[in-house]
Coordinates of C-alpha atoms in Angstrom, one line a residue:
Chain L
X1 CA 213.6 -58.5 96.3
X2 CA 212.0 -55.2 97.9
X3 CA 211.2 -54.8 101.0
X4 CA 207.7 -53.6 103.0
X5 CA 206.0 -52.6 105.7
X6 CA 202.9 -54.7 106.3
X7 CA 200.0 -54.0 109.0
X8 CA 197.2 -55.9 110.1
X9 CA 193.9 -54.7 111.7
X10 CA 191.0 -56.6 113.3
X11 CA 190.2 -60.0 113.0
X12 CA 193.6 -60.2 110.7
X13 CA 195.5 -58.9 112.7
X14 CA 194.8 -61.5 115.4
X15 CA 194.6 -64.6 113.2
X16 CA 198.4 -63.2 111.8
X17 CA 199.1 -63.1 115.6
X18 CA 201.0 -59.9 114.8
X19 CA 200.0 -56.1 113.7
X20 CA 202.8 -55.1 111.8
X21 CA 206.2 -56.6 110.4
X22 CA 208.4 -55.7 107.7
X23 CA 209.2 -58.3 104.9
X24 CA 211.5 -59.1 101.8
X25 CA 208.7 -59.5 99.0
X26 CA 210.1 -62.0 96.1
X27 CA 210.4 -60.1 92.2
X28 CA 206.9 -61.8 90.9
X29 CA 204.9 -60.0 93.4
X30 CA 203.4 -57.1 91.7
X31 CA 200.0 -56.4 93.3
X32 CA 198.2 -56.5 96.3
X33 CA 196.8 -60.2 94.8
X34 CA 200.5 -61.3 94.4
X35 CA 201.2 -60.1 97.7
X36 CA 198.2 -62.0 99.6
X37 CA 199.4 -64.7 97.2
X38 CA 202.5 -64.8 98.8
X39 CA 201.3 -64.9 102.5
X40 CA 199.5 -67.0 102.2
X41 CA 202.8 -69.6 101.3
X42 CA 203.9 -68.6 104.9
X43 CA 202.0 -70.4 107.9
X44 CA 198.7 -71.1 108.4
X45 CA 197.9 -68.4 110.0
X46 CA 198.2 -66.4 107.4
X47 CA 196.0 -68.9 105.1
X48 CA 193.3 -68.6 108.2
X49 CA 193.3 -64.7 108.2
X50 CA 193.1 -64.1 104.5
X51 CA 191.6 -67.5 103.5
X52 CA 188.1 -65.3 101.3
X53 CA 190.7 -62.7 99.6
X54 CA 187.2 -61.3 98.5
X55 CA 186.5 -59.6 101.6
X56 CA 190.3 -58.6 102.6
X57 CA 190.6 -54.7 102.2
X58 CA 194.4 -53.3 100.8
X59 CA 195.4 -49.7 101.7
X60 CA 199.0 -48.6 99.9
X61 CA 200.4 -45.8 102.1
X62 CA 197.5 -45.1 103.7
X63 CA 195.1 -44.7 100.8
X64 CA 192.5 -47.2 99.7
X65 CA 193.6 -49.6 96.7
X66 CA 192.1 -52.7 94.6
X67 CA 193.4 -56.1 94.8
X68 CA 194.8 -55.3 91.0
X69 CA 196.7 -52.2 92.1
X70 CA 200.8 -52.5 91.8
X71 CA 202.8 -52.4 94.7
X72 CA 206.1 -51.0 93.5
X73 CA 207.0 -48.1 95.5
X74 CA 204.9 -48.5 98.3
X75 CA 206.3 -47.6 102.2
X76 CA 203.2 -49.6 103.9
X77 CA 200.9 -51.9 102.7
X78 CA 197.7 -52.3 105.3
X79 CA 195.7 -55.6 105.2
X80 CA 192.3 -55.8 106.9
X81 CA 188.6 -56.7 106.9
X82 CA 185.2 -54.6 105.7
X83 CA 185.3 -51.7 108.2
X84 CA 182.6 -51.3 110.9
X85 CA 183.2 -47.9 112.2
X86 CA 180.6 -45.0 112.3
Chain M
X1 CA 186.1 -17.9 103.0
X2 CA 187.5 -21.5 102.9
X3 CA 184.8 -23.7 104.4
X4 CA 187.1 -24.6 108.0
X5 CA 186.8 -29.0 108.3
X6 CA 188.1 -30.7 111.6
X7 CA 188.9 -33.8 112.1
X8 CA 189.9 -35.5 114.9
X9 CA 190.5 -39.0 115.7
X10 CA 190.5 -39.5 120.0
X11 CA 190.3 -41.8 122.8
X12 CA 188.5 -38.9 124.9
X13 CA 184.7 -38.3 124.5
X14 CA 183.7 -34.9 122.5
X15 CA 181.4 -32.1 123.2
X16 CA 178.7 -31.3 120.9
X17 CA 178.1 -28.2 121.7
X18 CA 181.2 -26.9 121.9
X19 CA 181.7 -28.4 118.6
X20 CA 178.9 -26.5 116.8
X21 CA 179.4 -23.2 118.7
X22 CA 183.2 -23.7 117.4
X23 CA 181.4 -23.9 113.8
X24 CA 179.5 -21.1 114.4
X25 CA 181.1 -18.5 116.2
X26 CA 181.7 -15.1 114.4
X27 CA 179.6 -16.0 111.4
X28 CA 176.0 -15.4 110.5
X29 CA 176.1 -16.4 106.9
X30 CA 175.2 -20.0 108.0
X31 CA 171.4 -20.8 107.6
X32 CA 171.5 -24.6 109.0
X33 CA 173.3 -27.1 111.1
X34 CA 172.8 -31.1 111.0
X35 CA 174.8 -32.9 113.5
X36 CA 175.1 -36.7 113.9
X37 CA 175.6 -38.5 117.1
X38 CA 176.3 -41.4 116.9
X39 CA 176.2 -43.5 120.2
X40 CA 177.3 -47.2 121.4
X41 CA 174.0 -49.1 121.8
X42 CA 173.1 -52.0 123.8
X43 CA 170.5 -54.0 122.2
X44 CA 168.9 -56.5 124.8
X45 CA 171.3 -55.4 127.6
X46 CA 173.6 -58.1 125.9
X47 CA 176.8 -55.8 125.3
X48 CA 179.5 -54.6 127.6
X49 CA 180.8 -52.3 125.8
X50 CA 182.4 -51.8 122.5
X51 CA 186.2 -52.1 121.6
X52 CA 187.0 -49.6 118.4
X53 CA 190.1 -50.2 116.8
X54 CA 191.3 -47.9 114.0
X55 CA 194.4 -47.5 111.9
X56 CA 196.3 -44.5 113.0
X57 CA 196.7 -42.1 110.4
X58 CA 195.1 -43.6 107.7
X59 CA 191.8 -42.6 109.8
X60 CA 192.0 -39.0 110.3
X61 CA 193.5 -38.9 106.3
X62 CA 190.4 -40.9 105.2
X63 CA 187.8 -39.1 107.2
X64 CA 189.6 -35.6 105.8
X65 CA 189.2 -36.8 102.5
X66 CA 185.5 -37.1 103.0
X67 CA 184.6 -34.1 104.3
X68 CA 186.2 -32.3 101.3
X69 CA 184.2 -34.3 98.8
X70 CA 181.2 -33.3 101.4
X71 CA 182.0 -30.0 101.1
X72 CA 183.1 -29.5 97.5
X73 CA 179.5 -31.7 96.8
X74 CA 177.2 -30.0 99.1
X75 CA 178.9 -26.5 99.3
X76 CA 178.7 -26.7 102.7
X77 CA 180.4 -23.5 105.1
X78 CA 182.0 -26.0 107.3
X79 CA 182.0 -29.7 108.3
X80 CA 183.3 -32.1 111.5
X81 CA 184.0 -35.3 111.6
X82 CA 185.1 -36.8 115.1
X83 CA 185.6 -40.1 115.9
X84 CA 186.5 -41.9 118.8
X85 CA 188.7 -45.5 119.2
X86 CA 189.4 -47.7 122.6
X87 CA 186.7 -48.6 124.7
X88 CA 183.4 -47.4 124.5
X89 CA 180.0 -48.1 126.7
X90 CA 176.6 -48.4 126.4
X91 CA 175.7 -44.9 126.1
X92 CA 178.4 -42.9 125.3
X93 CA 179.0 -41.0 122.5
X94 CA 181.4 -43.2 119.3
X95 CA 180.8 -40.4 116.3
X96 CA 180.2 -37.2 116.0
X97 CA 179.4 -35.0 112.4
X98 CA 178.4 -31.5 111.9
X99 CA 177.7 -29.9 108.3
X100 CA 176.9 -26.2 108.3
X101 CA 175.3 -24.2 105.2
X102 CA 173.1 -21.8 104.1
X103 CA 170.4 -24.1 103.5
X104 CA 168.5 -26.7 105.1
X105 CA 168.5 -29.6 102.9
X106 CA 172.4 -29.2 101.9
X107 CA 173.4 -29.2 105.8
X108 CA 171.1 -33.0 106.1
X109 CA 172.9 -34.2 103.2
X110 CA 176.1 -33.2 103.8
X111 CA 176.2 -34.5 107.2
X112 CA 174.1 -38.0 105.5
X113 CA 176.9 -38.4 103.6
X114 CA 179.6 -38.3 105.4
X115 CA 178.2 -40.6 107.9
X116 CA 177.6 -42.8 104.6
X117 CA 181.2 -42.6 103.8
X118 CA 182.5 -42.9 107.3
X119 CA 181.2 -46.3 107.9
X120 CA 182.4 -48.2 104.6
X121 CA 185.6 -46.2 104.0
X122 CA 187.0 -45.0 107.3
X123 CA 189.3 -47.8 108.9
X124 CA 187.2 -48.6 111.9
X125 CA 186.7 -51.8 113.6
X126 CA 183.9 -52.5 115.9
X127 CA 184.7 -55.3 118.7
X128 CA 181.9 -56.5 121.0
X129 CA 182.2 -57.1 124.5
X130 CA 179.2 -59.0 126.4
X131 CA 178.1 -58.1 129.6
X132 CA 178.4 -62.1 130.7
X133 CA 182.4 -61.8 130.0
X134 CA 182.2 -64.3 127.3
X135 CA 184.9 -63.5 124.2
X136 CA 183.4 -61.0 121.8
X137 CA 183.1 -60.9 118.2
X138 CA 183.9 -58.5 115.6
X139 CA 180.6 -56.8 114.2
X140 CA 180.5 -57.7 110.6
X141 CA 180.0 -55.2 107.8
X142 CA 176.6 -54.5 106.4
X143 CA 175.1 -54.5 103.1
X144 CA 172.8 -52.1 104.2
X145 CA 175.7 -49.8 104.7
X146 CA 177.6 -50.7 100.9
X147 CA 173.7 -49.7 100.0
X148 CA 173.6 -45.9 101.6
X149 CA 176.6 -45.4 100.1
X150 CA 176.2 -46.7 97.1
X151 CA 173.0 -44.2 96.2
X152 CA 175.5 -41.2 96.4
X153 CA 176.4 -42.3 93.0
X154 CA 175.3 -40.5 90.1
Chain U
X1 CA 158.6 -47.5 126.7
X2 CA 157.1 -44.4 125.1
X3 CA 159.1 -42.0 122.7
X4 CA 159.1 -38.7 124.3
X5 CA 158.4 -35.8 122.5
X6 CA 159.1 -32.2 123.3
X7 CA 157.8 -28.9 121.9
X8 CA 158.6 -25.8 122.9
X9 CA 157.5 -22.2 121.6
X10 CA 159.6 -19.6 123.1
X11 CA 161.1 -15.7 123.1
X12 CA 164.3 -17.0 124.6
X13 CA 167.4 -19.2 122.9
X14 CA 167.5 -22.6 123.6
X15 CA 170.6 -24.9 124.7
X16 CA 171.4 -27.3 122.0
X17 CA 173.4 -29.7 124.3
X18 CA 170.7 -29.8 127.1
X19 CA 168.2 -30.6 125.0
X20 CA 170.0 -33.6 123.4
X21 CA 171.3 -34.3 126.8
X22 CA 167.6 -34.4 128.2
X23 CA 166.4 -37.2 124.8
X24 CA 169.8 -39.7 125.8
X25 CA 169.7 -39.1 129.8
X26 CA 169.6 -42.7 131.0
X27 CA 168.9 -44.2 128.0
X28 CA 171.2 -47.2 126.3
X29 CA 169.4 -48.5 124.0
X30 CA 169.4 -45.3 121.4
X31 CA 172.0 -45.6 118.4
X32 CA 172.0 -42.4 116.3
X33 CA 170.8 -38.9 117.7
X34 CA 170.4 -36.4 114.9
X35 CA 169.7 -32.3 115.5
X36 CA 169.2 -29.7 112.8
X37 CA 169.8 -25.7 114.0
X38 CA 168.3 -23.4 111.9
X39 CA 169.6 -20.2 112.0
X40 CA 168.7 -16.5 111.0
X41 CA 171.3 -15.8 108.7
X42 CA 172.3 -12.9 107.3
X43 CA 172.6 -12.2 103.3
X44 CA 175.3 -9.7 102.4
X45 CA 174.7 -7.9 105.5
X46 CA 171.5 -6.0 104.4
X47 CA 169.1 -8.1 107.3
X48 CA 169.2 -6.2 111.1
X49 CA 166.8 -8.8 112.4
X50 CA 163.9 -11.3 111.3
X51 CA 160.5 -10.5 113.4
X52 CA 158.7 -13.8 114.4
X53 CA 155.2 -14.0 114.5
X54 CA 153.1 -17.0 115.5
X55 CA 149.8 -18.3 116.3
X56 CA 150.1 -18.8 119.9
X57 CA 148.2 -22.5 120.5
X58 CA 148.3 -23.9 117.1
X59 CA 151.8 -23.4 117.0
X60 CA 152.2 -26.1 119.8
X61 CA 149.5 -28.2 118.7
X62 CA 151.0 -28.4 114.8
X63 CA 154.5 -28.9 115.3
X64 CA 153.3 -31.3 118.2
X65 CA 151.4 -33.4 115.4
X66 CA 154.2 -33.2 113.2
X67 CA 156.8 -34.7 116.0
X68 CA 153.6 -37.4 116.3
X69 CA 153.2 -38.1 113.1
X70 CA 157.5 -38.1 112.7
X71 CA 158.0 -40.6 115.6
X72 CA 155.0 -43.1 114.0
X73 CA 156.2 -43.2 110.7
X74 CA 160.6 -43.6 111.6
X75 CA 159.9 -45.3 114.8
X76 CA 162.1 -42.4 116.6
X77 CA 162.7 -43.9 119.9
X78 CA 162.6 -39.9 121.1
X79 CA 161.7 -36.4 119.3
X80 CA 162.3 -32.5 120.3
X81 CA 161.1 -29.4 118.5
X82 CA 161.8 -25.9 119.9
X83 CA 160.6 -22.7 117.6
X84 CA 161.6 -19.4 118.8
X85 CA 159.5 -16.4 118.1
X86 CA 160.2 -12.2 118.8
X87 CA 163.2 -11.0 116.8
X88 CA 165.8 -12.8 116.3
X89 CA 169.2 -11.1 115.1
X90 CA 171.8 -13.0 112.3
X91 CA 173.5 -15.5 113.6
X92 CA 170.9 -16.4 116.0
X93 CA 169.1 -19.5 116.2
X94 CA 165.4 -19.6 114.9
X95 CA 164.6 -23.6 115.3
X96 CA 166.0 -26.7 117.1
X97 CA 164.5 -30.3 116.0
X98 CA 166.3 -33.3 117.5
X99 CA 165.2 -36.9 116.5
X100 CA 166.7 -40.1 118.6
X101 CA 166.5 -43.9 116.3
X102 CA 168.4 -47.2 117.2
X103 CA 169.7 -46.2 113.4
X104 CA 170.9 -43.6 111.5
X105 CA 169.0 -42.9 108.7
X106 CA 165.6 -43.2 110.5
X107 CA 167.0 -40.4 112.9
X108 CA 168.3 -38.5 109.7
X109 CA 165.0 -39.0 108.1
X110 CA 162.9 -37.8 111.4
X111 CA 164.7 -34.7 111.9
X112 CA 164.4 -33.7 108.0
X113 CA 160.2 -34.6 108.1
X114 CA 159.6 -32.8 110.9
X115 CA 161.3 -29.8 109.3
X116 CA 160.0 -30.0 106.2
X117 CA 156.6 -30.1 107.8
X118 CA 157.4 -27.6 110.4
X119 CA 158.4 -25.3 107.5
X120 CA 155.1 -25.3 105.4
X121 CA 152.2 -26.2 108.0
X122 CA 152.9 -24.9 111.2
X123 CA 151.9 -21.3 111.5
X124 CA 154.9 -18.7 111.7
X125 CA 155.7 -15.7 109.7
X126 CA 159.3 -14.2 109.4
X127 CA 159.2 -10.6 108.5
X128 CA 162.2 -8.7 107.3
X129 CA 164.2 -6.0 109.2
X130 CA 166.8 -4.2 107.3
X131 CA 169.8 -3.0 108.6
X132 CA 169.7 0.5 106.7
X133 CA 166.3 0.9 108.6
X134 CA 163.7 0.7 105.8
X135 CA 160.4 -1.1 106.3
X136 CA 160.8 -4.7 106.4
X137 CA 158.7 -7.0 104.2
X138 CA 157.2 -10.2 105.1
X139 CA 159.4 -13.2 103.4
X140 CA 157.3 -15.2 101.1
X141 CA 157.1 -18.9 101.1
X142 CA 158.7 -20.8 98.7
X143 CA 157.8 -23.5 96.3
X144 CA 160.8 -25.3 97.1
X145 CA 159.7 -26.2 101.0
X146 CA 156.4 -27.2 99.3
X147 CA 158.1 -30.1 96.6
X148 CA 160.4 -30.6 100.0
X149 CA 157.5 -31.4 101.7
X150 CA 155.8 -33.5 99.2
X151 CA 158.4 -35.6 98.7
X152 CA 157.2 -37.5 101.9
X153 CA 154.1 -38.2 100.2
X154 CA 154.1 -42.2 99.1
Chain H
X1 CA 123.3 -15.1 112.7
X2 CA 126.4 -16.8 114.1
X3 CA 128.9 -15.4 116.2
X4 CA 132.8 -16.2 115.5
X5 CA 136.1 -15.1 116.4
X6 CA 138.1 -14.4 114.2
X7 CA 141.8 -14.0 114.1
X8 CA 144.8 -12.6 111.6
X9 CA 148.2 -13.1 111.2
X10 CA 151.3 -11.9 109.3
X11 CA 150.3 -9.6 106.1
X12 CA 146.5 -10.3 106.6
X13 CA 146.6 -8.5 109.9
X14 CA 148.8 -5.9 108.7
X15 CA 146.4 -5.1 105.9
X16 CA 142.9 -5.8 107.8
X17 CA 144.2 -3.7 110.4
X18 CA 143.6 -5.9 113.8
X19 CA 144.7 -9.2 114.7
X20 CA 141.3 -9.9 115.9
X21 CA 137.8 -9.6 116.4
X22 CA 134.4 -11.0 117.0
X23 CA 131.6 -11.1 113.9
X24 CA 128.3 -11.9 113.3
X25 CA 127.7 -14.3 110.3
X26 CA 125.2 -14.1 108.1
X27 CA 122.9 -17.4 108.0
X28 CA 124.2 -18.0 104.1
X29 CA 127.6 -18.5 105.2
X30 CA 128.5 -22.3 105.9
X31 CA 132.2 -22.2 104.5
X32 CA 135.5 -20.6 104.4
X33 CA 135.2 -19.9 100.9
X34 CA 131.7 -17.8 101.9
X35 CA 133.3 -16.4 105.0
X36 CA 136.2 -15.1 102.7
X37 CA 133.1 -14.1 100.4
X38 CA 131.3 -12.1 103.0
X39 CA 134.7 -10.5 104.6
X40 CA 135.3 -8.7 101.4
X41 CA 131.9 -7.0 101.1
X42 CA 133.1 -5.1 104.8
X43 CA 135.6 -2.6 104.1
X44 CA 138.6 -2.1 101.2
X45 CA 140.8 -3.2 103.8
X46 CA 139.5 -6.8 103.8
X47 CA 139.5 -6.5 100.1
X48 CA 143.0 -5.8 100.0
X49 CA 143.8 -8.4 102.7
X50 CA 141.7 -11.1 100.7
X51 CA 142.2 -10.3 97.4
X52 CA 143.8 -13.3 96.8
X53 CA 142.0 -16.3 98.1
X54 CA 144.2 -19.1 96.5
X55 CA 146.9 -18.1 99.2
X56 CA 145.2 -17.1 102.0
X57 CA 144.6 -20.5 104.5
X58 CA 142.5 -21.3 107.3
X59 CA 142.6 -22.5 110.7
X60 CA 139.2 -23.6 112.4
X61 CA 140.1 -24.2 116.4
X62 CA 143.8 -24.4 115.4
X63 CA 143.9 -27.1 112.9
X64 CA 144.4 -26.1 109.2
X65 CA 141.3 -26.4 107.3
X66 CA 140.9 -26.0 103.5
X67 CA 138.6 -23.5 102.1
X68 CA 135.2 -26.2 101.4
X69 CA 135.5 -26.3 104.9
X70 CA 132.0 -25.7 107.2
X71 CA 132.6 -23.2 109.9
X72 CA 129.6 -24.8 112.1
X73 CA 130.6 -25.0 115.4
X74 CA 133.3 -23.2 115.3
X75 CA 135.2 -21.8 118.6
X76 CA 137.8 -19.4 116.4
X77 CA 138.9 -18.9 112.9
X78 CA 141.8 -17.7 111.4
X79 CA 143.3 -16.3 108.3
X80 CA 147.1 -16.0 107.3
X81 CA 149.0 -16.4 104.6
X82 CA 151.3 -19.4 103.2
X83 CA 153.4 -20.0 106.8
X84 CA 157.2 -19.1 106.7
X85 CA 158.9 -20.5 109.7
X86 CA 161.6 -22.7 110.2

């Protein structure tokens, strides 16, 4: 078990119902895949808000990362959709 | 001279000139300045205004991060990248970037780019508020966008 | 409603933020305001001035055709060039183009045209002052502004 | 005979020596090219001016013109080399 620092932005945030929250991760989650895996075995909500994995962005510690990228180590994992700024 | 990059991430509007001037003053090395405005727009007098959220840190870090690649790419004497989050009317000012250089074309590009970069990789999200109160809607990202950023590969 | 277009020829500087302030006043419906500055710039410290000369008239009329032709071919919902002429020390501003879109690149791509065009077709000459007080020469176009400006050609 | 003013910028002026003036035209000279032509026969410092007539371009009324251009009709002309502004 490790645990993380998650946060949600946009439309994930609001279908989690939550922006941030810290959680024990189980020992076969090793990437950002395992890890929205993993959510999505907790509520329906979470299936709702990350339902098309292809279009859910991952930043580890505040840097960009693929859906392949290992988690180990990480302080916060961010979770959220195609970005719209600009 | 290290090329000087700001970067600010604020609820507040910016000023443009004061911007540039603060690009410019004491120097007269630099042949060229491109700034970008970029402004909340109300197509069909549909939209209330606009609700920008952002995720703190990671923003100003990511925006950083693309001016140095702007800079390093384009040699460019300076660059500023300002962008604003919270609520945001018809009208008013949401981005702001400045590129300075000697030369003409390197000051467009520069600025082209990080505007190009901005949009897909800074983490900004656009909320839409209608003028009839109805619940708005998150604008969705465009493959237009993926596209001008994409042809910065080479 | 039609896109305004402003050109000025003038001795005296010019107010960046006034003039972008004049293209948005009102307006909600533009999306991306982009403004080059040209500058006179100073190379290794050997230029005391640049000396403008123009063809009073056709120096309106050209850059006024080039705005024209600029705001046709982006849509530009709004264009503004202002060339100064006299001397000019480094550091100084030379040129102003501002072009207003609903989107980015067009305004990106306005501003760049009308420069490019500006650059080879509308009739200025810079002439050289240097700062040990020899006889300045005239500065002789480039072949670069000429493939910059061909580039447009499709 | 025609009668035409003429203007100079930049170098041009600089070498002809005025920025401006009003000539008669001979009845042979329909063009630019011939007006360039019948400019060099006045003086060395037209000569110098003109020497090279690949650069040199033309305005007639304040619209650029290339050098096949007729002169009928024309108001004012002017000479001046490539343009350097910006």
């Amino acid at each position: 078990m490790s645990t993380v620092n998650l946060v949600y932005f946009s439309w994930v945030r609001e279908r989690i119902g939550k922006g941030e929250e810290t959680l024990e991760l189980p020992a076969d989650v090793f990437t950002i895949a395992d890890l929205l895996a993993h959510l999505k075995t907790l509520g329906a909500e979470y299936e709702a808000a990350l339902e098309h994995e292809n279009v859910i962005r991952a930043a580890i510690d505040q840097e960009h990362v693929a859906h392949g990228e290992p988690i180990a180590g990480a302080r916060e994992i961010a979770l959220f959709p195609p970005m719209t700024g600009g | 001279m290290a090329a000087p990059i700001t970067v600010r991430v604020q609820l507040e509007d910016f000023d443009l000139a004061a911007e540039v001037s603060a690009l410019r003053r004491g120097r007269t090395d630099i042949g060229a300045v491109v700034s970008f405005s970029g402004l909340c727009r109300n197509e069909a007098g549909a939209l209330n205004a606009l609700e920008l959220e952002h995720y703190p840190g990671m923003a100003e870090a990511e925006i950083r991060r693309i001016c140095h690649e702007a800079v390093t790419r384009f040699d460019l004497q300076g660059a500023t990248a300002i962008h604003r989050f919270g609520r945001i009317a018809p009208g008013e000012n949401i981005v702001l970037v400045i590129a300075a250089s000697p030369h003409r074309q390197a000051a467009f590009d520069g600025a082209n780019f990080i505007m190009d970069f901005l949009k897909t990789s800074a983490p900004f999200w656009k909320k839409e508020h209608h003028a009839d109160g109805s619940a708005g809607e998150w604008v969705s990202a465009r493959d237009v966008d993926d596209a001008a950023r994409e042809r910065w590969e080479d």
